[in-house]
Amino acid sequence: MIRINENFRKLPSSYLFSEIARKVGSYEVSHPDVKVIRMGIGDVTLPLPRAAVEGVIAGAIDELSSDTFHGYGPEQGHDMLRHAIGENDYRRRGINVADDEIFVGDGAKSDIGNFVDIFASDTRVAVTDPVYPVYVDSNVMAGRAGELLADGCWSRIIYLPCTAENGFVPALPSEVPDLIYLCYPNNPTGTVLSRSQLKEWVDYARANGAIIAFDSAYEAFVTDEDVPRSIYEIEGAREVAVEFRSFSKTAGFTGMRLGYTVVPREVMALNSDGTRTPIRDLWLRRQTTKFNGASYVVQCGGAALYTPQGKTQVAGNIAYYRENAEMLLSGLREAGLTVYGGTNSPYIWVKTPDGMSSWQFFDFLLDTCHIVGTPGCGFGPSGEGYLRLTAFNTHENTAEAVSRIRSFLKI
Ligand code: PLP
């Protein structure tokens, strides 16, 4: 009988979100009159920008329902969207990225998860800790992670702890990885790297033949001049970095599904005979084989975000969430909590008070303030002792959550 990929069996069940759902579900059953405010899951709440809706209608209804109909599109994305991305997200900001280095997909998660296909099975991977779980789990599936140890770490993965002690800035590893995942602004900690801090990583990758998988899903939240929105703002990054971007948090496309990956021609990996291959060619091959392109309708919606109206509406949505983040930051600080992130990011990383564990603080917030966060320990061992709150909510709910925390938390 056919056998399974045993690596899948190594993955622990995704205990975190199911356990949160179980606890919240049973709390709601026993407290039917209480309004629970959900600030745990990183999903947006505002509706789609109007420009995207109009783009979808023009693309879907008008174009596809008449003799201008067309079917399969290019796997890498339609030219109109790739060009809009190249112009607006890169070249007008002085960043050199060509349209044919941009690969449109159905969201950053799939691209990040699929990217592992193109590297050798013994590739050594480094991740920051705490971490967006997809980087780790996709490498477990690919058989690169080794065994899960008692401390929650995988034996072949190099962990880069990000803690209050190091200002959430990972130290360069002593053991050299081949593939380094960096996510800035960071999920879950909401912290960022400055230009010079990111430059150290680019220089390190160049010196050590490593590739950086840079996840900038939250770049739209950056306001500080000294915080790069794209890794290609850093000199030399075109030689060593791949960048993943998403329309999810910028434009409320979590349900629409759209993202893109930039793979510059200069990024190389070794062949077994010692020669080098541009990984752009491998990614193109992978995508043209296993992917048939993001929905044309959704791509039309995405392209419309680059019109003047689209840009204004996206900026309005981001500004709305930023106000929530500011409300949370100042309110939680006034309540005596120690909090990180939240200024260039929709995530607030809260230090649990009085030595509580992540889950104890989760239970406390749910029982006392009726607020749902995400226990930091679910993102990796260094997340223990923290809890993540998100700014993706209404102003009213955010203000209500802050007021509950301020009145119930006695620190
Ligand atoms: N990268 C990070 C760091 C995320 O937090 C998320 C979603 O929460 C994603 C990627 C996935 O984005 P998408 O919705 O485009 O798949």
JSON list of N, CA and C in Angstrom, two decimals, residues 7 49 92 114 127 129 148 172 216 231 282 292 309 321 406:
[
{"chain": "A", "resi": 7, "resn": "ASN", "atom": "N", "xyz": [6.91, 12.85, 7.46]},
{"chain": "A", "resi": 7, "resn": "ASN", "atom": "CA", "xyz": [7.17, 14.16, 8.08]},
{"chain": "A", "resi": 7, "resn": "ASN", "atom": "C", "xyz": [5.88, 14.81, 8.57]},
{"chain": "A", "resi": 49, "resn": "PRO", "atom": "N", "xyz": [-11.74, 47.99, 0.24]},
{"chain": "A", "resi": 49, "resn": "PRO", "atom": "CA", "xyz": [-11.79, 49.34, -0.32]},
{"chain": "A", "resi": 49, "resn": "PRO", "atom": "C", "xyz": [-12.69, 49.35, -1.56]},
{"chain": "A", "resi": 92, "resn": "ARG", "atom": "N", "xyz": [8.92, 53.60, -7.96]},
{"chain": "A", "resi": 92, "resn": "ARG", "atom": "CA", "xyz": [8.67, 54.99, -7.54]},
{"chain": "A", "resi": 92, "resn": "ARG", "atom": "C", "xyz": [9.24, 55.28, -6.16]},
{"chain": "A", "resi": 114, "resn": "ASN", "atom": "N", "xyz": [5.24, 27.19, -0.22]},
{"chain": "A", "resi": 114, "resn": "ASN", "atom": "CA", "xyz": [5.68, 26.48, -1.42]},
{"chain": "A", "resi": 114, "resn": "ASN", "atom": "C", "xyz": [7.15, 26.71, -1.76]},
{"chain": "A", "resi": 127, "resn": "VAL", "atom": "N", "xyz": [15.13, 30.44, 12.00]},
{"chain": "A", "resi": 127, "resn": "VAL", "atom": "CA", "xyz": [13.92, 31.24, 12.22]},
{"chain": "A", "resi": 127, "resn": "VAL", "atom": "C", "xyz": [14.08, 32.07, 13.49]},
{"chain": "A", "resi": 129, "resn": "ASP", "atom": "N", "xyz": [12.53, 33.48, 16.93]},
{"chain": "A", "resi": 129, "resn": "ASP", "atom": "CA", "xyz": [11.64, 32.82, 17.90]},
{"chain": "A", "resi": 129, "resn": "ASP", "atom": "C", "xyz": [11.19, 33.87, 18.89]},
{"chain": "A", "resi": 148, "resn": "LEU", "atom": "N", "xyz": [11.28, 16.86, 16.91]},
{"chain": "A", "resi": 148, "resn": "LEU", "atom": "CA", "xyz": [10.75, 17.85, 17.86]},
{"chain": "A", "resi": 148, "resn": "LEU", "atom": "C", "xyz": [11.28, 17.51, 19.25]},
{"chain": "A", "resi": 172, "resn": "LEU", "atom": "N", "xyz": [22.99, 37.46, 15.18]},
{"chain": "A", "resi": 172, "resn": "LEU", "atom": "CA", "xyz": [23.45, 36.62, 14.06]},
{"chain": "A", "resi": 172, "resn": "LEU", "atom": "C", "xyz": [23.80, 35.23, 14.61]},
{"chain": "A", "resi": 216, "resn": "SER", "atom": "N", "xyz": [7.33, 40.60, 4.31]},
{"chain": "A", "resi": 216, "resn": "SER", "atom": "CA", "xyz": [6.95, 41.97, 4.67]},
{"chain": "A", "resi": 216, "resn": "SER", "atom": "C", "xyz": [5.45, 42.16, 4.51]},
{"chain": "A", "resi": 231, "resn": "ILE", "atom": "N", "xyz": [13.06, 44.85, 1.86]},
{"chain": "A", "resi": 231, "resn": "ILE", "atom": "CA", "xyz": [14.47, 44.51, 2.11]},
{"chain": "A", "resi": 231, "resn": "ILE", "atom": "C", "xyz": [15.36, 45.05, 0.98]},
{"chain": "A", "resi": 282, "resn": "LEU", "atom": "N", "xyz": [14.03, 28.65, -11.00]},
{"chain": "A", "resi": 282, "resn": "LEU", "atom": "CA", "xyz": [13.40, 27.49, -10.34]},
{"chain": "A", "resi": 282, "resn": "LEU", "atom": "C", "xyz": [11.99, 27.83, -9.86]},
{"chain": "A", "resi": 292, "resn": "ASN", "atom": "N", "xyz": [-1.76, 27.73, -11.36]},
{"chain": "A", "resi": 292, "resn": "ASN", "atom": "CA", "xyz": [-2.33, 28.25, -12.61]},
{"chain": "A", "resi": 292, "resn": "ASN", "atom": "C", "xyz": [-2.71, 29.73, -12.52]},
{"chain": "A", "resi": 309, "resn": "GLN", "atom": "N", "xyz": [-7.65, 56.63, -6.20]},
{"chain": "A", "resi": 309, "resn": "GLN", "atom": "CA", "xyz": [-8.72, 56.37, -5.21]},
{"chain": "A", "resi": 309, "resn": "GLN", "atom": "C", "xyz": [-8.34, 55.17, -4.36]},
{"chain": "A", "resi": 321, "resn": "TYR", "atom": "N", "xyz": [-6.58, 51.19, 11.53]},
{"chain": "A", "resi": 321, "resn": "TYR", "atom": "CA", "xyz": [-5.99, 50.18, 12.41]},
{"chain": "A", "resi": 321, "resn": "TYR", "atom": "C", "xyz": [-4.85, 50.76, 13.25]},
{"chain": "A", "resi": 406, "resn": "ARG", "atom": "N", "xyz": [-8.18, 48.50, 31.80]},
{"chain": "A", "resi": 406, "resn": "ARG", "atom": "CA", "xyz": [-7.77, 49.50, 32.79]},
{"chain": "A", "resi": 406, "resn": "ARG", "atom": "C", "xyz": [-8.56, 49.37, 34.08]}
]
